[in-house]
Amino acid sequence: MRTDSTSHALTDAAIAPSRPAHLRRANARGLLRLLKEHNPCSKADLVRLSGLSAPTVSSAVAYLESLSLVENLGDGESSGGRPPEMLRFNASHGYVAGVDIGGTRLRMILADLNGRVVTQWATQFTEKQRSPKAVCSLIHEGLKVMCQEGSTSLRKVLHITAGAPGITNVNSGVVLSAPNLYDWNDVPLRSMLERELGIPALIENDTNLAAVGEHWRGSAEGVGDFVFIALGTGVGAGIFIHGKLHHGANWSAGEIGYGNVAGKPRQNLEVHATGQLERAIGGLGIEAEWKRLLERERRPNLAGLERLRATEVFDLAVDGDRMAAQVVQYTAQILVDCIVGMALTLDPGVVILGGGVGSHPELCRVTARLLAQNEFAKPQLRSSSLGPQAQLHGAISLSLSATEAQLLA
Amino acid sequence: MRTDSTSHALTDAAIAPSRPAHLRRANARGLLRLLKEHNPCSKADLVRLSGLSAPTVSSAVAYLESLSLVENLGDGESSGGRPPEMLRFNASHGYVAGVDIGGTRLRMILADLNGRVVTQWATQFTEKQRSPKAVCSLIHEGLKVMCQEGSTSLRKVLHITAGAPGITNVNSGVVLSAPNLYDWNDVPLRSMLERELGIPALIENDTNLAAVGEHWRGSAEGVGDFVFIALGTGVGAGIFIHGKLHHGANWSAGEIGYGNVAGKPRQNLEVHATGQLERAIGGLGIEAEWKRLLERERRPNLAGLERLRATEVFDLAVDGDRMAAQVVQYTAQILVDCIVGMALTLDPGVVILGGGVGSHPELCRVTARLLAQNEFAKPQLRSSSLGPQAQLHGAISLSLSATEAQLLA
DNA sequence: TAAATTTCTTAATAAACTTTACAAAGTTAA
DNA sequence: TTAACTTTGTAAAGTTTATTAAGAAATTTA
């Protein structure tokens, strides 16, 4: 029956603060959230918005000002009486950073606490820089450059989120496997970053980050249940359920690249093989289908037709090329099968197509047309609005959430 | 900027009670929860468990006793000092009921606030009783009978949950469509029940209820992410994510019966047709496959072999019948394809096979064997432990949660 | 210039929790 | 048998937080 005196079951509960002091913090948190949503506004506004009494709001705001989380902008415009003191969330109180570790390059972004982008930075990997350790120093370097460009200091960077193209255990901060990267396995990236940078860090799967980005300020704004499908070199999905990422029991939710493709023989799933769906409609798969058609019809290889990238084939389809249109049709049909399968399971309201190949307008158009032929299991199909920036914005979003929880803990 | 004075943005927030009075309620709720988990126990125990001070616990318990939610059992055993006053959650303070509206019969269950089953009741539908209105009166009748048998009164029944074999909008309380029932469409079942019984009600899809049941006191106890597959006349799934049911944007998450089956031609989804997966491995589909094999091998129709039900065919397979084993293999293979598809999307830790056909041990055995051939996307496969009772227990579970929230609102 | 309006603060009051002190009812051991 | 010790529970006093009520400050309106 005896429990550790520092851990209280009540306070651990979902909604069960137990002590008066908790009220103060909860109110401060709530007021800060309201201020962010109605930035800038006056104390009187906060009184109306929160339902709390004026003195309570006053003292909470004083507390937030003492933490430099809130600034007093001075008098605003009177509406027939004493002019209000306008308050603003101090977005420069700190900064957050996002990282996208890609197959060939590293991209980074720095944003203030409002999520406003301050600077970006990118670099190509050299052969030597591909080890986890080297990547960490490279990130350190990039962060320093961005801080300088943004006229701030590393000390003011409060959190960083890094995305990797592989299966990541967000809790332990370990990249479990990233074959499409440099075959990272069980890399404790979070702790490495935290040691290198001295900043709390978070790691995530890159497709999941893109989904977060689209949810935050992209095509899925305000949509709690959706699936983001990333179609590029690889094929994967980021799944949002009830406004939050769904990771699954082994951090591998959304690994749809291994799914079966209708018409192709069933196959057991092996760890070190490329998945069937990925082979079919990953970038290489699409290009292979294009070459197959070219050869079948013995078309002359004008202007290097044989070496076109997937998106270039799609562009040809827009220009009216019949054979390229067939490739689009082929891709869209397989994609629709995949979407229908997920829709029957999850019933998402929205499906977003993203990734280098997936966000091509022609593919979206044809996919939507095919999907509409069903009488149900047809979620709204949208194209990614953040494009290749989605991951970075998602990283910022996660860092902002983590910071928010941390600032008034 | 002006907001309605009765709605406070802060109090609507996830974790943001704002007033001292909220503390009282939150603490009372928390203490009641702790008492339920350590039933019976003393105030001193609650002090240790909650981390609250003794006077606070005393006054909260007094409050709970005044509501008759807690009983004082008198002195317990001393552990070297003044003997503790033992407290017990008063499970007879009220009761909750569950209903399963099936294709041919109505089943009901009555339980106390601890979830202990008091009585059950069931009846076959007659032709006339199939209208929503008639079903409601039948439920009323059943409830009265159960109250009598349980020596309680209808007034003490605090909540009821009803499950229907169709797509249900839990928020609005409307059965959107239940073709396998009596072609109910847009039936406002919840409000009908509430008017008929004078009790707050909840409605749900029956497969979802079964999933809740297995999660509460069945094969998925303690598992937050799992999929319950119901294989019977129909084929459907109940999906648990992060400890809660997942409904999807149109209340049709888990309607996997319409899924494609590998090797069969792709098909568009139509509302009034049976789904491809359901045609393949629903009860009728399995029986059809059995007949097909019988005919192909021109086997003499001994002992009415042609009229065997799916489960009877599976029984034959256990007895060593080669052809029946083929049917099991056929079913299991399609089931595995379906499970793998869901596993790649959701990565559930556990998949539970249930329903009249799905819970057959032989099917589970073969399915598990096939599933194990994959190197990943192989969730733990379990068989339903509540069997046909799963729905009813799930209904009780939902009613208990609803009641808990209601008792100390 | 006075009245009205809006914003914000100060002072008094109420609610809820905690600490401290102590009473009640047992066990243990000289 | 009795005194010391333990454990449980309550009462009183004090602390923290929020509220209401009153009023001060700064502006617009008449």
GROMACS .gro file of C-alpha atoms in nm, chain B residues 1-271:
model
  271
  410MET     CA    1  -1.412   3.928  -2.842
  411ARG     CA    2  -1.722   3.896  -2.631
  412THR     CA    3  -1.809   3.540  -2.537
  413ASP     CA    4  -2.109   3.381  -2.378
  414SER     CA    5  -2.069   3.417  -2.005
  415THR     CA    6  -2.173   3.057  -1.940
  416SER     CA    7  -1.903   2.900  -2.157
  417HIS     CA    8  -1.549   2.948  -2.044
  418ALA     CA    9  -1.274   2.871  -2.284
  419LEU     CA   10  -1.042   2.770  -2.004
  420THR     CA   11  -1.270   2.512  -1.857
  421ASP     CA   12  -1.327   2.366  -2.201
  422ALA     CA   13  -0.957   2.308  -2.242
  423ALA     CA   14  -0.809   1.964  -2.209
  424ILE     CA   15  -0.631   2.014  -1.877
  425ALA     CA   16  -0.741   2.344  -1.739
  426PRO     CA   17  -0.979   2.356  -1.451
  427SER     CA   18  -0.982   2.707  -1.329
  428ARG     CA   19  -1.168   2.732  -1.002
  429PRO     CA   20  -1.109   2.593  -0.657
  430ALA     CA   21  -1.443   2.412  -0.669
  431HIS     CA   22  -1.305   2.205  -0.956
  432LEU     CA   23  -1.035   2.075  -0.729
  433ARG     CA   24  -1.292   1.929  -0.492
  434ARG     CA   25  -1.469   1.742  -0.767
  435ALA     CA   26  -1.147   1.630  -0.929
  436ASN     CA   27  -1.019   1.499  -0.600
  437ALA     CA   28  -1.346   1.324  -0.521
  438ARG     CA   29  -1.339   1.159  -0.864
  439GLY     CA   30  -0.979   1.059  -0.821
  440LEU     CA   31  -1.034   0.915  -0.477
  441LEU     CA   32  -1.336   0.717  -0.595
  442ARG     CA   33  -1.125   0.576  -0.875
  443LEU     CA   34  -0.852   0.477  -0.630
  444LEU     CA   35  -1.106   0.319  -0.399
  445LYS     CA   36  -1.242   0.111  -0.687
  446GLU     CA   37  -0.893  -0.007  -0.769
  447HIS     CA   38  -0.816  -0.102  -0.408
  448ASN     CA   39  -1.157  -0.211  -0.294
  449PRO     CA   40  -1.200  -0.217   0.004
  450CYS     CA   41  -0.946   0.008   0.175
  451SER     CA   42  -0.918   0.263   0.455
  452LYS     CA   43  -0.888   0.639   0.451
  453ALA     CA   44  -0.527   0.602   0.559
  454ASP     CA   45  -0.469   0.389   0.251
  455LEU     CA   46  -0.628   0.655   0.033
  456VAL     CA   47  -0.403   0.917   0.191
  457ARG     CA   48  -0.099   0.711   0.096
  458LEU     CA   49  -0.229   0.629  -0.250
  459SER     CA   50  -0.338   0.978  -0.343
  460GLY     CA   51  -0.072   1.190  -0.180
  461LEU     CA   52  -0.345   1.418  -0.048
  462SER     CA   53  -0.354   1.518   0.315
  463ALA     CA   54  -0.562   1.326   0.565
  464PRO     CA   55  -0.820   1.601   0.629
  465THR     CA   56  -0.879   1.643   0.257
  466VAL     CA   57  -0.936   1.273   0.214
  467SER     CA   58  -1.167   1.271   0.515
  468SER     CA   59  -1.386   1.546   0.383
  469ALA     CA   60  -1.396   1.402   0.031
  470VAL     CA   61  -1.490   1.061   0.165
  471ALA     CA   62  -1.763   1.219   0.378
  472TYR     CA   63  -1.894   1.379   0.061
  473LEU     CA   64  -1.888   1.049  -0.126
  474GLU     CA   65  -2.065   0.879   0.165
  475SER     CA   66  -2.333   1.146   0.158
  476LEU     CA   67  -2.396   1.051  -0.205
  477SER     CA   68  -2.411   0.683  -0.101
  478LEU     CA   69  -2.130   0.609  -0.340
  479VAL     CA   70  -1.912   0.484  -0.057
  480GLU     CA   71  -1.999   0.259   0.237
  481ASN     CA   72  -1.826   0.239   0.571
  482LEU     CA   73  -1.774  -0.127   0.658
  483GLY     CA   74  -1.658  -0.060   1.013
  484ASP     CA   75  -1.327  -0.149   1.169
  485GLY     CA   76  -1.071  -0.353   0.981
  486GLU     CA   77  -0.773  -0.537   1.118
  487SER     CA   78  -0.524  -0.334   1.315
  488SER     CA   79  -0.165  -0.330   1.202
  489GLY     CA   80  -0.026  -0.226   1.537
  490GLY     CA   81  -0.243   0.073   1.614
  491ARG     CA   82  -0.593   0.206   1.591
  492PRO     CA   83  -0.785  -0.016   1.351
  493PRO     CA   84  -0.877   0.144   1.018
  494GLU     CA   85  -1.234   0.212   0.912
  495MET     CA   86  -1.271   0.012   0.596
  496LEU     CA   87  -1.439   0.181   0.300
  497ARG     CA   88  -1.605   0.010   0.009
  498PHE     CA   89  -1.732   0.143  -0.320
  499ASN     CA   90  -2.107   0.096  -0.309
  500ALA     CA   91  -2.158  -0.103  -0.626
  501SER     CA   92  -2.530  -0.132  -0.559
  502HIS     CA   93  -2.573   0.243  -0.572
  503GLY     CA   94  -2.693   0.186  -0.924
  504TYR     CA   95  -2.694  -0.053  -1.219
  505VAL     CA   96  -2.619  -0.043  -1.587
  506ALA     CA   97  -2.766  -0.245  -1.872
  507GLY     CA   98  -2.634  -0.371  -2.204
  508VAL     CA   99  -2.824  -0.480  -2.512
  509ASP     CA  100  -2.722  -0.674  -2.819
  510ILE     CA  101  -2.964  -0.637  -3.106
  511GLY     CA  102  -2.888  -0.933  -3.328
  512GLY     CA  103  -3.027  -1.062  -3.653
  513THR     CA  104  -3.263  -1.307  -3.490
  514ARG     CA  105  -3.255  -1.239  -3.121
  515LEU     CA  106  -3.229  -0.976  -2.853
  516ARG     CA  107  -2.990  -1.030  -2.563
  517MET     CA  108  -2.960  -0.818  -2.252
  518ILE     CA  109  -2.746  -0.800  -1.945
  519LEU     CA  110  -2.765  -0.618  -1.613
  520ALA     CA  111  -2.462  -0.535  -1.399
  521ASP     CA  112  -2.384  -0.338  -1.085
  522LEU     CA  113  -2.144  -0.046  -1.073
  523ASN     CA  114  -1.853  -0.282  -1.022
  524GLY     CA  115  -1.943  -0.447  -1.348
  525ARG     CA  116  -2.051  -0.765  -1.174
  526VAL     CA  117  -2.319  -0.933  -1.385
  527VAL     CA  118  -2.650  -0.952  -1.200
  528THR     CA  119  -2.879  -1.110  -1.460
  529GLN     CA  120  -2.910  -1.181  -1.826
  530TRP     CA  121  -3.214  -1.206  -2.048
  531ALA     CA  122  -3.271  -1.305  -2.411
  532THR     CA  123  -3.552  -1.356  -2.654
  533GLN     CA  124  -3.606  -1.449  -3.018
  534PHE     CA  125  -3.758  -1.187  -3.243
  535THR     CA  126  -4.095  -1.260  -3.397
  536GLU     CA  127  -4.174  -1.116  -3.737
  537LYS     CA  128  -4.369  -0.826  -3.586
  538GLN     CA  129  -4.102  -0.725  -3.341
  539ARG     CA  130  -3.850  -0.612  -3.596
  540SER     CA  131  -3.940  -0.246  -3.618
  541PRO     CA  132  -3.724  -0.006  -3.417
  542LYS     CA  133  -4.024   0.088  -3.206
  543ALA     CA  134  -4.108  -0.273  -3.125
  544VAL     CA  135  -3.745  -0.342  -3.040
  545CYS     CA  136  -3.753  -0.055  -2.792
  546SER     CA  137  -4.059  -0.192  -2.612
  547LEU     CA  138  -3.900  -0.534  -2.608
  548ILE     CA  139  -3.592  -0.385  -2.446
  549HIS     CA  140  -3.815  -0.212  -2.192
  550GLU     CA  141  -3.980  -0.544  -2.113
  551GLY     CA  142  -3.646  -0.720  -2.078
  552LEU     CA  143  -3.515  -0.449  -1.850
  553LYS     CA  144  -3.816  -0.484  -1.620
  554VAL     CA  145  -3.773  -0.859  -1.603
  555MET     CA  146  -3.403  -0.825  -1.522
  556CYS     CA  147  -3.468  -0.567  -1.252
  557GLN     CA  148  -3.714  -0.804  -1.088
  558GLU     CA  149  -3.473  -1.095  -1.105
  559GLY     CA  150  -3.196  -0.879  -0.965
  560SER     CA  151  -3.423  -0.748  -0.686
  561THR     CA  152  -3.376  -0.389  -0.787
  562SER     CA  153  -3.588  -0.126  -0.954
  563LEU     CA  154  -3.580   0.043  -1.290
  564ARG     CA  155  -3.508   0.373  -1.117
  565LYS     CA  156  -3.171   0.243  -1.008
  566VAL     CA  157  -3.067   0.162  -1.365
  567LEU     CA  158  -2.848   0.460  -1.448
  568HIS     CA  159  -2.746   0.393  -1.806
  569ILE     CA  160  -2.795   0.157  -2.098
  570THR     CA  161  -2.585   0.081  -2.404
  571ALA     CA  162  -2.723  -0.091  -2.711
  572GLY     CA  163  -2.527  -0.251  -2.992
  573ALA     CA  164  -2.660  -0.289  -3.344
  574PRO     CA  165  -2.509  -0.476  -3.640
  575GLY     CA  166  -2.462  -0.174  -3.859
  576ILE     CA  167  -2.302   0.165  -3.896
  577THR     CA  168  -2.393   0.382  -3.601
  578ASN     CA  169  -2.334   0.748  -3.533
  579VAL     CA  170  -2.250   0.740  -3.166
  580ASN     CA  171  -2.267   1.117  -3.126
  581SER     CA  172  -2.613   1.166  -3.267
  582GLY     CA  173  -2.734   0.824  -3.155
  583VAL     CA  174  -2.855   0.724  -3.498
  584VAL     CA  175  -2.821   0.382  -3.662
  585LEU     CA  176  -2.718   0.498  -4.008
  586SER     CA  177  -2.761   0.165  -4.183
  587ALA     CA  178  -2.799  -0.193  -4.073
  588PRO     CA  179  -2.864  -0.406  -4.381
  589ASN     CA  180  -2.792  -0.731  -4.200
  590LEU     CA  181  -3.063  -0.643  -3.950
  591TYR     CA  182  -3.399  -0.540  -4.094
  592ASP     CA  183  -3.265  -0.275  -4.325
  593TRP     CA  184  -3.281  -0.005  -4.063
  594ASN     CA  185  -3.175   0.329  -4.205
  595ASP     CA  186  -3.126   0.650  -4.009
  596VAL     CA  187  -3.303   0.515  -3.703
  597PRO     CA  188  -3.264   0.756  -3.407
  598LEU     CA  189  -3.232   0.464  -3.171
  599ARG     CA  190  -3.074   0.646  -2.880
  600SER     CA  191  -3.345   0.907  -2.840
  601MET     CA  192  -3.611   0.638  -2.889
  602LEU     CA  193  -3.457   0.434  -2.610
  603GLU     CA  194  -3.418   0.733  -2.382
  604ARG     CA  195  -3.783   0.827  -2.431
  605GLU     CA  196  -3.902   0.469  -2.385
  606LEU     CA  197  -3.692   0.398  -2.076
  607GLY     CA  198  -3.626   0.737  -1.923
  608ILE     CA  199  -3.258   0.648  -1.892
  609PRO     CA  200  -2.956   0.798  -2.065
  610ALA     CA  201  -2.855   0.566  -2.347
  611LEU     CA  202  -2.568   0.505  -2.584
  612ILE     CA  203  -2.560   0.311  -2.908
  613GLU     CA  204  -2.270   0.147  -3.080
  614ASN     CA  205  -2.179  -0.090  -3.355
  615ASP     CA  206  -2.188  -0.447  -3.224
  616THR     CA  207  -1.838  -0.536  -3.338
  617ASN     CA  208  -1.705  -0.225  -3.168
  618LEU     CA  209  -1.882  -0.331  -2.850
  619ALA     CA  210  -1.719  -0.672  -2.870
  620ALA     CA  211  -1.382  -0.501  -2.901
  621VAL     CA  212  -1.458  -0.293  -2.593
  622GLY     CA  213  -1.557  -0.607  -2.407
  623GLU     CA  214  -1.235  -0.787  -2.495
  624HIS     CA  215  -1.041  -0.481  -2.390
  625TRP     CA  216  -1.221  -0.455  -2.059
  626ARG     CA  217  -1.215  -0.814  -1.940
  627GLY     CA  218  -1.116  -1.030  -2.233
  628SER     CA  219  -0.818  -1.115  -2.449
  629ALA     CA  220  -0.710  -0.753  -2.490
  630GLU     CA  221  -0.697  -0.654  -2.124
  631GLY     CA  222  -0.428  -0.393  -2.084
  632VAL     CA  223  -0.364  -0.370  -2.458
  633GLY     CA  224  -0.416  -0.017  -2.586
  634ASP     CA  225  -0.375  -0.082  -2.957
  635PHE     CA  226  -0.544  -0.382  -3.106
  636VAL     CA  227  -0.784  -0.493  -3.376
  637PHE     CA  228  -1.078  -0.719  -3.307
  638ILE     CA  229  -1.189  -0.910  -3.616
  639ALA     CA  230  -1.541  -1.046  -3.608
  640LEU     CA  231  -1.587  -1.333  -3.849
  641GLY     CA  232  -1.941  -1.459  -3.864
  642THR     CA  233  -2.219  -1.408  -4.113
  643GLY     CA  234  -2.060  -1.070  -4.172
  644VAL     CA  235  -1.700  -0.962  -4.153
  645GLY     CA  236  -1.598  -0.652  -3.964
  646ALA     CA  237  -1.339  -0.513  -3.729
  647GLY     CA  238  -1.335  -0.307  -3.413
  648ILE     CA  239  -1.027  -0.091  -3.379
  649PHE     CA  240  -0.871   0.024  -3.053
  650ILE     CA  241  -0.617   0.299  -3.064
  651HIS     CA  242  -0.453   0.440  -2.759
  652GLY     CA  243  -0.702   0.265  -2.535
  653LYS     CA  244  -1.009   0.397  -2.711
  654LEU     CA  245  -1.237   0.293  -2.993
  655HIS     CA  246  -1.159   0.443  -3.329
  656HIS     CA  247  -1.469   0.535  -3.526
  657GLY     CA  248  -1.336   0.728  -3.823
  658ALA     CA  249  -1.476   1.028  -4.000
  659ASN     CA  250  -1.798   0.859  -4.114
  660TRP     CA  251  -1.842   0.608  -3.833
  661SER     CA  252  -1.737   0.332  -4.069
  662ALA     CA  253  -1.385   0.249  -3.955
  663GLY     CA  254  -1.338  -0.127  -3.952
  664GLU     CA  255  -1.584  -0.202  -4.232
  665ILE     CA  256  -1.330  -0.438  -4.383
  666GLY     CA  257  -1.593  -0.670  -4.531
  667TYR     CA  258  -1.577  -0.463  -4.848
  668GLY     CA  259  -1.206  -0.513  -4.887
  669ASN     CA  260  -1.049  -0.667  -5.195
  670VAL     CA  261  -0.930  -1.024  -5.193
  671ALA     CA  262  -0.598  -1.107  -5.354
  672GLY     CA  263  -0.639  -1.291  -5.681
  673LYS     CA  264  -0.999  -1.182  -5.738
  674PRO     CA  265  -1.064  -0.904  -5.987
  675ARG     CA  266  -1.073  -0.552  -5.850
  676GLN     CA  267  -1.419  -0.418  -5.792
  677ASN     CA  268  -1.571  -0.082  -5.714
  678LEU     CA  269  -1.745  -0.050  -5.382
  679GLU     CA  270  -2.122  -0.034  -5.394
  680VAL     CA  271  -2.349   0.037  -5.102
   0.00000   0.00000   0.00000
